[in-house]
């Protein structure tokens, strides 16, 4: 990737988002890291690469606050943006029979409405600057194969996959690409509430009998952001240790 490129990464304070942000800045890409709060790891990255990364605190449970002026405050209007990694998400795990509307709505606000609105603003910025670019949405293997208690979470990710495919069709003529990367179960904060037995059972469902590597997923995201994937759009790229 060229050092002239700027990429927005949401959920960048830990886990996959942090991994992606680290790899981008180390390759010379400017990063706008967005999450509710920073972390010691992200603070270290900010100290090590002050010219390449900046942090903005934002709670994606408030999609109403994502406006053009909000984006301008994060990144000046005259700065082209070349990529977006919609990674921030929250998990509402429960059986369908126990579904609560307020929890369901809160999950859709973070996992669906905010990424959609952020994508809208990014596309407008790309049109303004006549730049080509790549949007990568982070989905979940739960959209491809069932897991007990993940119906509502999978529904949010399935919505994003449909949104991504149609976004790709709408804006391909402008050389704006949209794809989903679909990770298998990873060792992240989102899965930290699972006990060892449950994790082992999940990992045994994969061909490799192991969790999906954060590094592998992050490298796939970087590839989808790069010019090397310029012929790929509207795709769901699965990185799941052979779960499917």
mmCIF file with all atom_site columns, N, CA, C and O in Angstrom, residues 184-214:
data_model
loop_
_atom_site.group_PDB
_atom_site.id
_atom_site.type_symbol
_atom_site.label_atom_id
_atom_site.label_alt_id
_atom_site.label_comp_id
_atom_site.label_asym_id
_atom_site.label_entity_id
_atom_site.label_seq_id
_atom_site.pdbx_PDB_ins_code
_atom_site.Cartn_x
_atom_site.Cartn_y
_atom_site.Cartn_z
_atom_site.occupancy
_atom_site.B_iso_or_equiv
_atom_site.pdbx_formal_charge
_atom_site.auth_seq_id
_atom_site.auth_comp_id
_atom_site.auth_asym_id
_atom_site.auth_atom_id
_atom_site.pdbx_PDB_model_num
ATOM 1   N N  . UNK A 1 184 ? -13.683 -17.084 11.162 1.00 0.00 ? 184 UNK A N  1
ATOM 2   C CA . UNK A 1 184 ? -14.188 -18.100 12.057 1.00 0.00 ? 184 UNK A CA 1
ATOM 3   C C  . UNK A 1 184 ? -14.029 -17.636 13.495 1.00 0.00 ? 184 UNK A C  1
ATOM 4   O O  . UNK A 1 184 ? -13.693 -16.474 13.758 1.00 0.00 ? 184 UNK A O  1
ATOM 5   N N  . UNK A 1 185 ? -14.245 -18.534 14.446 1.00 0.00 ? 185 UNK A N  1
ATOM 6   C CA . UNK A 1 185 ? -14.110 -18.168 15.848 1.00 0.00 ? 185 UNK A CA 1
ATOM 7   C C  . UNK A 1 185 ? -12.652 -17.855 16.170 1.00 0.00 ? 185 UNK A C  1
ATOM 8   O O  . UNK A 1 185 ? -11.763 -18.666 15.938 1.00 0.00 ? 185 UNK A O  1
ATOM 9   N N  . UNK A 1 186 ? -12.426 -16.666 16.716 1.00 0.00 ? 186 UNK A N  1
ATOM 10  C CA . UNK A 1 186 ? -11.090 -16.213 17.082 1.00 0.00 ? 186 UNK A CA 1
ATOM 11  C C  . UNK A 1 186 ? -11.006 -16.029 18.590 1.00 0.00 ? 186 UNK A C  1
ATOM 12  O O  . UNK A 1 186 ? -12.019 -15.891 19.279 1.00 0.00 ? 186 UNK A O  1
ATOM 13  N N  . UNK A 1 187 ? -9.782  -15.996 19.104 1.00 0.00 ? 187 UNK A N  1
ATOM 14  C CA . UNK A 1 187 ? -9.564  -15.705 20.525 1.00 0.00 ? 187 UNK A CA 1
ATOM 15  C C  . UNK A 1 187 ? -9.568  -14.191 20.702 1.00 0.00 ? 187 UNK A C  1
ATOM 16  O O  . UNK A 1 187 ? -8.550  -13.523 20.599 1.00 0.00 ? 187 UNK A O  1
ATOM 17  N N  . UNK A 1 188 ? -10.752 -13.648 20.948 1.00 0.00 ? 188 UNK A N  1
ATOM 18  C CA . UNK A 1 188 ? -10.902 -12.212 21.124 1.00 0.00 ? 188 UNK A CA 1
ATOM 19  C C  . UNK A 1 188 ? -11.712 -11.934 22.388 1.00 0.00 ? 188 UNK A C  1
ATOM 20  O O  . UNK A 1 188 ? -12.237 -12.857 23.033 1.00 0.00 ? 188 UNK A O  1
ATOM 21  N N  . UNK A 1 189 ? -11.851 -10.649 22.711 1.00 0.00 ? 189 UNK A N  1
ATOM 22  C CA . UNK A 1 189 ? -12.637 -10.278 23.887 1.00 0.00 ? 189 UNK A CA 1
ATOM 23  C C  . UNK A 1 189 ? -14.088 -10.724 23.736 1.00 0.00 ? 189 UNK A C  1
ATOM 24  O O  . UNK A 1 189 ? -14.746 -11.098 24.715 1.00 0.00 ? 189 UNK A O  1
ATOM 25  N N  . UNK A 1 190 ? -14.582 -10.728 22.488 1.00 0.00 ? 190 UNK A N  1
ATOM 26  C CA . UNK A 1 190 ? -15.974 -11.093 22.252 1.00 0.00 ? 190 UNK A CA 1
ATOM 27  C C  . UNK A 1 190 ? -16.242 -12.555 22.595 1.00 0.00 ? 190 UNK A C  1
ATOM 28  O O  . UNK A 1 190 ? -17.338 -12.926 22.988 1.00 0.00 ? 190 UNK A O  1
ATOM 29  N N  . UNK A 1 191 ? -15.216 -13.395 22.438 1.00 0.00 ? 191 UNK A N  1
ATOM 30  C CA . UNK A 1 191 ? -15.392 -14.819 22.735 1.00 0.00 ? 191 UNK A CA 1
ATOM 31  C C  . UNK A 1 191 ? -14.838 -15.199 24.109 1.00 0.00 ? 191 UNK A C  1
ATOM 32  O O  . UNK A 1 191 ? -14.857 -16.375 24.488 1.00 0.00 ? 191 UNK A O  1
ATOM 33  N N  . UNK A 1 192 ? -14.367 -14.215 24.868 1.00 0.00 ? 192 UNK A N  1
ATOM 34  C CA . UNK A 1 192 ? -13.701 -14.499 26.139 1.00 0.00 ? 192 UNK A CA 1
ATOM 35  C C  . UNK A 1 192 ? -14.656 -15.027 27.206 1.00 0.00 ? 192 UNK A C  1
ATOM 36  O O  . UNK A 1 192 ? -14.221 -15.623 28.192 1.00 0.00 ? 192 UNK A O  1
ATOM 37  N N  . UNK A 1 193 ? -15.963 -14.800 27.026 1.00 0.00 ? 193 UNK A N  1
ATOM 38  C CA . UNK A 1 193 ? -16.924 -15.267 28.029 1.00 0.00 ? 193 UNK A CA 1
ATOM 39  C C  . UNK A 1 193 ? -17.259 -16.750 27.876 1.00 0.00 ? 193 UNK A C  1
ATOM 40  O O  . UNK A 1 193 ? -17.981 -17.310 28.691 1.00 0.00 ? 193 UNK A O  1
ATOM 41  N N  . UNK A 1 194 ? -16.747 -17.386 26.828 1.00 0.00 ? 194 UNK A N  1
ATOM 42  C CA . UNK A 1 194 ? -16.993 -18.811 26.627 1.00 0.00 ? 194 UNK A CA 1
ATOM 43  C C  . UNK A 1 194 ? -16.018 -19.635 27.464 1.00 0.00 ? 194 UNK A C  1
ATOM 44  O O  . UNK A 1 194 ? -14.842 -19.295 27.570 1.00 0.00 ? 194 UNK A O  1
ATOM 45  N N  . UNK A 1 195 ? -16.508 -20.729 28.056 1.00 0.00 ? 195 UNK A N  1
ATOM 46  C CA . UNK A 1 195 ? -15.610 -21.574 28.839 1.00 0.00 ? 195 UNK A CA 1
ATOM 47  C C  . UNK A 1 195 ? -14.753 -22.438 27.916 1.00 0.00 ? 195 UNK A C  1
ATOM 48  O O  . UNK A 1 195 ? -15.010 -22.540 26.708 1.00 0.00 ? 195 UNK A O  1
ATOM 49  N N  . UNK A 1 196 ? -13.725 -23.056 28.473 1.00 0.00 ? 196 UNK A N  1
ATOM 50  C CA . UNK A 1 196 ? -12.758 -23.818 27.681 1.00 0.00 ? 196 UNK A CA 1
ATOM 51  C C  . UNK A 1 196 ? -13.419 -24.977 26.940 1.00 0.00 ? 196 UNK A C  1
ATOM 52  O O  . UNK A 1 196 ? -13.069 -25.274 25.794 1.00 0.00 ? 196 UNK A O  1
ATOM 53  N N  . UNK A 1 197 ? -14.372 -25.629 27.589 1.00 0.00 ? 197 UNK A N  1
ATOM 54  C CA . UNK A 1 197 ? -15.033 -26.767 26.958 1.00 0.00 ? 197 UNK A CA 1
ATOM 55  C C  . UNK A 1 197 ? -15.825 -26.343 25.735 1.00 0.00 ? 197 UNK A C  1
ATOM 56  O O  . UNK A 1 197 ? -15.802 -27.012 24.689 1.00 0.00 ? 197 UNK A O  1
ATOM 57  N N  . UNK A 1 198 ? -16.517 -25.208 25.867 1.00 0.00 ? 198 UNK A N  1
ATOM 58  C CA . UNK A 1 198 ? -17.302 -24.706 24.740 1.00 0.00 ? 198 UNK A CA 1
ATOM 59  C C  . UNK A 1 198 ? -16.390 -24.301 23.587 1.00 0.00 ? 198 UNK A C  1
ATOM 60  O O  . UNK A 1 198 ? -16.669 -24.610 22.427 1.00 0.00 ? 198 UNK A O  1
ATOM 61  N N  . UNK A 1 199 ? -15.297 -23.616 23.912 1.00 0.00 ? 199 UNK A N  1
ATOM 62  C CA . UNK A 1 199 ? -14.345 -23.227 22.875 1.00 0.00 ? 199 UNK A CA 1
ATOM 63  C C  . UNK A 1 199 ? -13.765 -24.456 22.176 1.00 0.00 ? 199 UNK A C  1
ATOM 64  O O  . UNK A 1 199 ? -13.672 -24.489 20.943 1.00 0.00 ? 199 UNK A O  1
ATOM 65  N N  . UNK A 1 200 ? -13.392 -25.452 22.953 1.00 0.00 ? 200 UNK A N  1
ATOM 66  C CA . UNK A 1 200 ? -12.809 -26.662 22.359 1.00 0.00 ? 200 UNK A CA 1
ATOM 67  C C  . UNK A 1 200 ? -13.805 -27.340 21.423 1.00 0.00 ? 200 UNK A C  1
ATOM 68  O O  . UNK A 1 200 ? -13.432 -27.823 20.342 1.00 0.00 ? 200 UNK A O  1
ATOM 69  N N  . UNK A 1 201 ? -15.063 -27.354 21.816 1.00 0.00 ? 201 UNK A N  1
ATOM 70  C CA . UNK A 1 201 ? -16.101 -27.960 20.986 1.00 0.00 ? 201 UNK A CA 1
ATOM 71  C C  . UNK A 1 201 ? -16.268 -27.189 19.672 1.00 0.00 ? 201 UNK A C  1
ATOM 72  O O  . UNK A 1 201 ? -16.430 -27.786 18.601 1.00 0.00 ? 201 UNK A O  1
ATOM 73  N N  . UNK A 1 202 ? -16.198 -25.861 19.753 1.00 0.00 ? 202 UNK A N  1
ATOM 74  C CA . UNK A 1 202 ? -16.323 -25.028 18.552 1.00 0.00 ? 202 UNK A CA 1
ATOM 75  C C  . UNK A 1 202 ? -15.130 -25.255 17.622 1.00 0.00 ? 202 UNK A C  1
ATOM 76  O O  . UNK A 1 202 ? -15.292 -25.417 16.411 1.00 0.00 ? 202 UNK A O  1
ATOM 77  N N  . UNK A 1 203 ? -13.938 -25.271 18.193 1.00 0.00 ? 203 UNK A N  1
ATOM 78  C CA . UNK A 1 203 ? -12.737 -25.414 17.367 1.00 0.00 ? 203 UNK A CA 1
ATOM 79  C C  . UNK A 1 203 ? -12.664 -26.789 16.693 1.00 0.00 ? 203 UNK A C  1
ATOM 80  O O  . UNK A 1 203 ? -12.131 -26.920 15.582 1.00 0.00 ? 203 UNK A O  1
ATOM 81  N N  . UNK A 1 204 ? -13.224 -27.808 17.340 1.00 0.00 ? 204 UNK A N  1
ATOM 82  C CA . UNK A 1 204 ? -13.225 -29.141 16.748 1.00 0.00 ? 204 UNK A CA 1
ATOM 83  C C  . UNK A 1 204 ? -14.141 -29.230 15.528 1.00 0.00 ? 204 UNK A C  1
ATOM 84  O O  . UNK A 1 204 ? -14.051 -30.193 14.757 1.00 0.00 ? 204 UNK A O  1
ATOM 85  N N  . UNK A 1 205 ? -15.005 -28.241 15.348 1.00 0.00 ? 205 UNK A N  1
ATOM 86  C CA . UNK A 1 205 ? -15.863 -28.215 14.170 1.00 0.00 ? 205 UNK A CA 1
ATOM 87  C C  . UNK A 1 205 ? -15.099 -27.765 12.926 1.00 0.00 ? 205 UNK A C  1
ATOM 88  O O  . UNK A 1 205 ? -15.612 -27.845 11.822 1.00 0.00 ? 205 UNK A O  1
ATOM 89  N N  . UNK A 1 206 ? -13.881 -27.285 13.120 1.00 0.00 ? 206 UNK A N  1
ATOM 90  C CA . UNK A 1 206 ? -13.089 -26.816 11.987 1.00 0.00 ? 206 UNK A CA 1
ATOM 91  C C  . UNK A 1 206 ? -12.132 -27.903 11.516 1.00 0.00 ? 206 UNK A C  1
ATOM 92  O O  . UNK A 1 206 ? -11.773 -28.808 12.275 1.00 0.00 ? 206 UNK A O  1
ATOM 93  N N  . UNK A 1 207 ? -11.714 -27.811 10.267 1.00 0.00 ? 207 UNK A N  1
ATOM 94  C CA . UNK A 1 207 ? -10.775 -28.791 9.714  1.00 0.00 ? 207 UNK A CA 1
ATOM 95  C C  . UNK A 1 207 ? -9.427  -28.743 10.419 1.00 0.00 ? 207 UNK A C  1
ATOM 96  O O  . UNK A 1 207 ? -8.747  -29.768 10.561 1.00 0.00 ? 207 UNK A O  1
ATOM 97  N N  . UNK A 1 208 ? -9.012  -27.550 10.854 1.00 0.00 ? 208 UNK A N  1
ATOM 98  C CA . UNK A 1 208 ? -7.710  -27.400 11.505 1.00 0.00 ? 208 UNK A CA 1
ATOM 99  C C  . UNK A 1 208 ? -7.759  -27.651 13.002 1.00 0.00 ? 208 UNK A C  1
ATOM 100 O O  . UNK A 1 208 ? -6.716  -27.664 13.665 1.00 0.00 ? 208 UNK A O  1
ATOM 101 N N  . UNK A 1 209 ? -8.989  -27.818 13.542 1.00 0.00 ? 209 UNK A N  1
ATOM 102 C CA . UNK A 1 209 ? -9.163  -28.062 14.983 1.00 0.00 ? 209 UNK A CA 1
ATOM 103 C C  . UNK A 1 209 ? -8.480  -27.004 15.845 1.00 0.00 ? 209 UNK A C  1
ATOM 104 O O  . UNK A 1 209 ? -7.836  -27.317 16.848 1.00 0.00 ? 209 UNK A O  1
ATOM 105 N N  . UNK A 1 210 ? -8.610  -25.769 15.431 1.00 0.00 ? 210 UNK A N  1
ATOM 106 C CA . UNK A 1 210 ? -7.966  -24.683 16.174 1.00 0.00 ? 210 UNK A CA 1
ATOM 107 C C  . UNK A 1 210 ? -8.701  -23.377 15.888 1.00 0.00 ? 210 UNK A C  1
ATOM 108 O O  . UNK A 1 210 ? -9.439  -23.276 14.905 1.00 0.00 ? 210 UNK A O  1
ATOM 109 N N  . UNK A 1 211 ? -8.518  -22.375 16.780 1.00 0.00 ? 211 UNK A N  1
ATOM 110 C CA . UNK A 1 211 ? -9.154  -21.085 16.520 1.00 0.00 ? 211 UNK A CA 1
ATOM 111 C C  . UNK A 1 211 ? -8.597  -20.432 15.262 1.00 0.00 ? 211 UNK A C  1
ATOM 112 O O  . UNK A 1 211 ? -7.468  -20.714 14.848 1.00 0.00 ? 211 UNK A O  1
ATOM 113 N N  . UNK A 1 212 ? -9.397  -19.600 14.662 1.00 0.00 ? 212 UNK A N  1
ATOM 114 C CA . UNK A 1 212 ? -8.934  -18.841 13.507 1.00 0.00 ? 212 UNK A CA 1
ATOM 115 C C  . UNK A 1 212 ? -7.944  -17.782 13.973 1.00 0.00 ? 212 UNK A C  1
ATOM 116 O O  . UNK A 1 212 ? -8.179  -17.080 14.957 1.00 0.00 ? 212 UNK A O  1
ATOM 117 N N  . UNK A 1 213 ? -6.842  -17.661 13.262 1.00 0.00 ? 213 UNK A N  1
ATOM 118 C CA . UNK A 1 213 ? -5.768  -16.748 13.652 1.00 0.00 ? 213 UNK A CA 1
ATOM 119 C C  . UNK A 1 213 ? -6.134  -15.298 13.357 1.00 0.00 ? 213 UNK A C  1
ATOM 120 O O  . UNK A 1 213 ? -6.555  -14.958 12.249 1.00 0.00 ? 213 UNK A O  1
ATOM 121 N N  . UNK A 1 214 ? -5.957  -14.441 14.366 1.00 0.00 ? 214 UNK A N  1
ATOM 122 C CA . UNK A 1 214 ? -6.143  -13.000 14.164 1.00 0.00 ? 214 UNK A CA 1
ATOM 123 C C  . UNK A 1 214 ? -5.231  -12.489 13.057 1.00 0.00 ? 214 UNK A C  1
ATOM 124 O O  . UNK A 1 214 ? -5.642  -11.669 12.230 1.00 0.00 ? 214 UNK A O  1
#
